[in-house]
């Protein structure tokens, strides 16, 4: 009988300690889901690049004319 009582106490303690921890992202102290209040990651906005169709080494972040040949810069795809 003594062994049964010790075994029951040990299993109860094991069960109690395993249920005490909450899984990650379950809830915070206010009872709300902590993942729902997280701000979405900022998506970087890439500026368009403009290149000269004739001189591909000429690159600009604004549209305009190529300084080498005078052609209009086109947006790089």
Tab-separated table of N, CA and C in Angstrom:
chain	number	residue	atom	x	y	z
A	1	UNK	N	0.814	-1.183	0.000
A	1	UNK	CA	0.000	0.000	0.000
A	1	UNK	C	0.865	1.256	0.000
A	2	UNK	N	1.982	1.198	0.709
A	2	UNK	CA	2.864	2.348	0.782
A	2	UNK	C	3.416	2.702	-0.601
A	3	UNK	N	3.734	1.704	-1.393
A	3	UNK	CA	4.259	1.931	-2.739
A	3	UNK	C	3.200	2.550	-3.646
A	4	UNK	N	1.959	2.134	-3.501
A	4	UNK	CA	0.862	2.665	-4.306
A	4	UNK	C	0.648	4.148	-4.003
A	5	UNK	N	0.725	4.529	-2.735
A	5	UNK	CA	0.546	5.924	-2.345
A	5	UNK	C	1.684	6.778	-2.895
A	6	UNK	N	2.903	6.309	-2.801
A	6	UNK	CA	4.045	7.053	-3.322
A	6	UNK	C	3.967	7.180	-4.842
A	7	UNK	N	3.560	6.121	-5.505
A	7	UNK	CA	3.425	6.145	-6.953
A	7	UNK	C	2.335	7.127	-7.377
A	8	UNK	N	1.220	7.136	-6.659
A	8	UNK	CA	0.133	8.058	-6.962
A	8	UNK	C	0.575	9.498	-6.755
A	9	UNK	N	1.283	9.771	-5.682
A	9	UNK	CA	1.788	11.119	-5.423
A	9	UNK	C	2.798	11.552	-6.486
A	10	UNK	N	3.674	10.650	-6.883
A	10	UNK	CA	4.680	10.973	-7.903
A	10	UNK	C	4.016	11.269	-9.248
A	11	UNK	N	3.028	10.453	-9.637
A	11	UNK	CA	2.325	10.696	-10.898
A	11	UNK	C	1.517	11.986	-10.840
A	12	UNK	N	0.907	12.268	-9.698
A	12	UNK	CA	0.157	13.515	-9.535
A	12	UNK	C	1.064	14.729	-9.652
A	13	UNK	N	2.234	14.649	-9.036
A	13	UNK	CA	3.202	15.740	-9.123
A	13	UNK	C	3.690	15.929	-10.552
A	14	UNK	N	3.947	14.855	-11.239
A	14	UNK	CA	4.379	14.920	-12.631
A	14	UNK	C	3.304	15.544	-13.512
A	15	UNK	N	2.068	15.136	-13.310
A	15	UNK	CA	0.955	15.691	-14.075
A	15	UNK	C	0.773	17.177	-13.774
A	16	UNK	N	0.871	17.542	-12.514
A	16	UNK	CA	0.691	18.943	-12.117
A	16	UNK	C	1.779	19.838	-12.724
A	17	UNK	N	3.023	19.399	-12.719
A	17	UNK	CA	4.107	20.221	-13.269
A	17	UNK	C	4.054	20.294	-14.787
A	18	UNK	N	3.564	19.246	-15.440
A	18	UNK	CA	3.494	19.287	-16.898
A	18	UNK	C	2.339	20.149	-17.379
A	19	UNK	N	1.282	20.292	-16.608
A	19	UNK	CA	0.132	21.110	-16.994
A	19	UNK	C	0.298	22.559	-16.592
A	20	UNK	N	1.296	22.877	-15.798
A	20	UNK	CA	1.489	24.234	-15.299
A	20	UNK	C	1.983	25.178	-16.388
A	21	UNK	N	2.727	24.692	-17.345
A	21	UNK	CA	3.294	25.540	-18.394
A	21	UNK	C	2.322	25.695	-19.545
A	22	UNK	N	2.193	26.942	-20.047
A	22	UNK	CA	1.349	27.194	-21.208
A	22	UNK	C	2.188	27.047	-22.468
A	23	UNK	N	1.610	26.554	-23.555
A	23	UNK	CA	2.358	26.471	-24.810
A	23	UNK	C	2.670	27.862	-25.340
A	24	UNK	N	3.706	27.954	-26.167
A	24	UNK	CA	4.110	29.245	-26.726
A	24	UNK	C	2.987	29.893	-27.506
A	25	UNK	N	2.812	31.215	-27.310
A	25	UNK	CA	1.838	31.973	-28.070
A	25	UNK	C	0.403	31.727	-27.673
A	26	UNK	N	0.164	31.043	-26.528
A	26	UNK	CA	-1.223	30.736	-26.190
A	26	UNK	C	-1.957	31.953	-25.680
A	27	UNK	N	-1.497	32.545	-24.581
A	27	UNK	CA	-2.151	33.750	-24.085
A	27	UNK	C	-1.213	34.470	-23.143
A	28	UNK	N	-1.418	35.786	-23.031
A	28	UNK	CA	-0.614	36.576	-22.111
A	28	UNK	C	-1.384	36.763	-20.815
A	29	UNK	N	-0.958	37.690	-19.964
A	29	UNK	CA	-1.588	37.867	-18.657
A	29	UNK	C	-2.988	38.437	-18.756
A	30	UNK	N	-3.361	39.053	-19.859
A	30	UNK	CA	-4.701	39.599	-20.020
A	30	UNK	C	-5.672	38.566	-20.582
A	31	UNK	N	-5.205	37.385	-20.901
A	31	UNK	CA	-6.074	36.364	-21.458
A	31	UNK	C	-6.274	36.515	-22.952
A	32	UNK	N	-5.529	37.407	-23.573
A	32	UNK	CA	-5.641	37.600	-25.018
A	32	UNK	C	-4.515	36.857	-25.711
A	33	UNK	N	-4.744	36.529	-26.946
A	33	UNK	CA	-3.734	35.841	-27.737
A	33	UNK	C	-2.615	36.822	-28.052
A	34	UNK	N	-1.399	36.521	-27.619
A	34	UNK	CA	-0.278	37.441	-27.815
A	34	UNK	C	0.135	37.549	-29.274
A	35	UNK	N	-0.149	36.519	-30.089
A	35	UNK	CA	0.225	36.595	-31.492
A	35	UNK	C	-0.716	37.496	-32.268
A	36	UNK	N	-1.944	37.698	-31.784
A	36	UNK	CA	-2.906	38.534	-32.499
A	36	UNK	C	-2.578	40.018	-32.359
A	37	UNK	N	-1.867	40.403	-31.299
A	37	UNK	CA	-1.558	41.804	-31.082
A	37	UNK	C	-0.211	42.211	-31.669
A	38	UNK	N	0.528	41.265	-32.194
A	38	UNK	CA	1.833	41.582	-32.759
A	38	UNK	C	1.654	42.369	-34.062
A	39	UNK	N	2.481	43.395	-34.223
A	39	UNK	CA	2.421	44.211	-35.433
A	39	UNK	C	2.970	43.409	-36.606
A	40	UNK	N	2.360	43.548	-37.785
A	40	UNK	CA	2.889	42.830	-38.946
A	40	UNK	C	4.265	43.381	-39.322
A	41	UNK	N	5.074	42.516	-39.863
A	41	UNK	CA	6.414	42.921	-40.277
A	41	UNK	C	6.322	43.936	-41.407
A	42	UNK	N	7.155	44.956	-41.331
A	42	UNK	CA	7.162	45.974	-42.371
A	42	UNK	C	7.732	45.394	-43.660
A	43	UNK	N	7.062	45.643	-44.753
A	43	UNK	CA	7.513	45.176	-46.051
A	43	UNK	C	8.324	46.309	-46.684
A	44	UNK	N	9.589	46.059	-46.977
A	44	UNK	CA	10.389	47.121	-47.565
A	44	UNK	C	9.887	47.483	-48.964
A	45	UNK	N	9.809	48.762	-49.216
A	45	UNK	CA	9.395	49.242	-50.532
A	45	UNK	C	10.659	49.496	-51.338
A	46	UNK	N	10.778	48.791	-52.435
A	46	UNK	CA	11.955	48.934	-53.275
A	46	UNK	C	11.709	50.053	-54.277
A	47	UNK	N	12.640	50.968	-54.346
A	47	UNK	CA	12.535	52.060	-55.302
A	47	UNK	C	12.783	51.516	-56.706
A	48	UNK	N	12.081	52.088	-57.664
A	48	UNK	CA	12.270	51.675	-59.051
A	48	UNK	C	13.631	52.151	-59.537
A	49	UNK	N	14.263	51.346	-60.352
A	49	UNK	CA	15.535	51.721	-60.963
A	49	UNK	C	15.300	51.962	-62.443
A	50	UNK	N	15.966	52.959	-62.964
A	50	UNK	CA	15.853	53.318	-64.375
A	50	UNK	C	17.217	53.134	-65.019
A	51	UNK	N	17.215	52.493	-66.195
A	51	UNK	CA	18.461	52.244	-66.911
A	51	UNK	C	18.331	52.777	-68.334
A	52	UNK	N	19.490	52.992	-68.935
A	52	UNK	CA	19.517	53.399	-70.335
A	52	UNK	C	19.482	52.134	-71.182
A	53	UNK	N	18.569	52.056	-72.167
A	53	UNK	CA	18.525	50.857	-73.005
A	53	UNK	C	19.790	50.669	-73.843
A	54	UNK	N	20.496	51.762	-74.100
A	54	UNK	CA	21.707	51.689	-74.922
A	54	UNK	C	22.958	51.460	-74.072
A	55	UNK	N	23.029	52.140	-72.946
A	55	UNK	CA	24.182	52.034	-72.047
A	55	UNK	C	23.683	51.451	-70.723
A	56	UNK	N	23.672	50.137	-70.591
A	56	UNK	CA	23.078	49.485	-69.431
A	56	UNK	C	23.841	49.710	-68.132
A	57	UNK	N	25.030	50.297	-68.220
A	57	UNK	CA	25.765	50.611	-66.996
A	57	UNK	C	25.281	51.915	-66.363
A	58	UNK	N	24.437	52.688	-67.066
A	58	UNK	CA	23.868	53.921	-66.522
A	58	UNK	C	22.593	53.534	-65.771
A	59	UNK	N	22.600	53.734	-64.450
A	59	UNK	CA	21.472	53.377	-63.591
A	59	UNK	C	21.122	54.589	-62.747
A	60	UNK	N	19.815	54.853	-62.609
A	60	UNK	CA	19.340	55.981	-61.820
A	60	UNK	C	18.101	55.555	-61.038
A	61	UNK	N	17.815	56.254	-59.934
A	61	UNK	CA	16.596	55.951	-59.194
A	61	UNK	C	15.462	56.901	-59.581
A	62	UNK	N	15.716	57.786	-60.540
A	62	UNK	CA	14.683	58.685	-61.061
A	62	UNK	C	14.698	58.627	-62.593
A	63	UNK	N	13.547	58.817	-63.227
A	63	UNK	CA	13.538	58.835	-64.692
A	63	UNK	C	14.227	60.097	-65.210
A	64	UNK	N	14.672	60.033	-66.422
A	64	UNK	CA	15.353	61.174	-67.030
A	64	UNK	C	16.043	60.753	-68.307
A	65	UNK	N	17.098	61.472	-68.644
A	65	UNK	CA	17.872	61.205	-69.859
A	65	UNK	C	19.222	60.611	-69.484
A	66	UNK	N	19.731	59.762	-70.359
A	66	UNK	CA	21.059	59.183	-70.181
A	66	UNK	C	22.104	60.269	-70.393
A	67	UNK	N	23.046	60.418	-69.481
A	67	UNK	CA	24.085	61.435	-69.650
A	67	UNK	C	25.067	61.109	-70.776
A	68	UNK	N	25.141	59.842	-71.208
A	68	UNK	CA	26.072	59.448	-72.264
A	68	UNK	C	25.482	59.655	-73.655
A	69	UNK	N	24.233	59.155	-73.872
A	69	UNK	CA	23.696	59.180	-75.227
A	69	UNK	C	22.428	60.044	-75.370
A	70	UNK	N	21.855	60.457	-74.235
A	70	UNK	CA	20.670	61.329	-74.301
A	70	UNK	C	19.358	60.595	-74.443
A	71	UNK	N	19.362	59.252	-74.465
A	71	UNK	CA	18.115	58.509	-74.584
A	71	UNK	C	17.355	58.563	-73.255
A	72	UNK	N	16.029	58.357	-73.336
A	72	UNK	CA	15.218	58.308	-72.125
A	72	UNK	C	15.567	57.040	-71.337
A	73	UNK	N	15.686	57.194	-70.005
A	73	UNK	CA	15.903	56.039	-69.143
A	73	UNK	C	14.571	55.287	-69.009
A	74	UNK	N	14.642	53.975	-68.980
A	74	UNK	CA	13.448	53.140	-68.851
A	74	UNK	C	13.525	52.381	-67.519
A	75	UNK	N	12.341	52.056	-66.973
A	75	UNK	CA	12.297	51.341	-65.706
A	75	UNK	C	12.808	49.934	-65.878
A	76	UNK	N	13.702	49.537	-64.960
A	76	UNK	CA	14.264	48.191	-65.003
A	76	UNK	C	13.239	47.226	-64.429
A	77	UNK	N	12.985	46.137	-65.141
A	77	UNK	CA	11.983	45.149	-64.735
A	77	UNK	C	12.581	44.136	-63.804
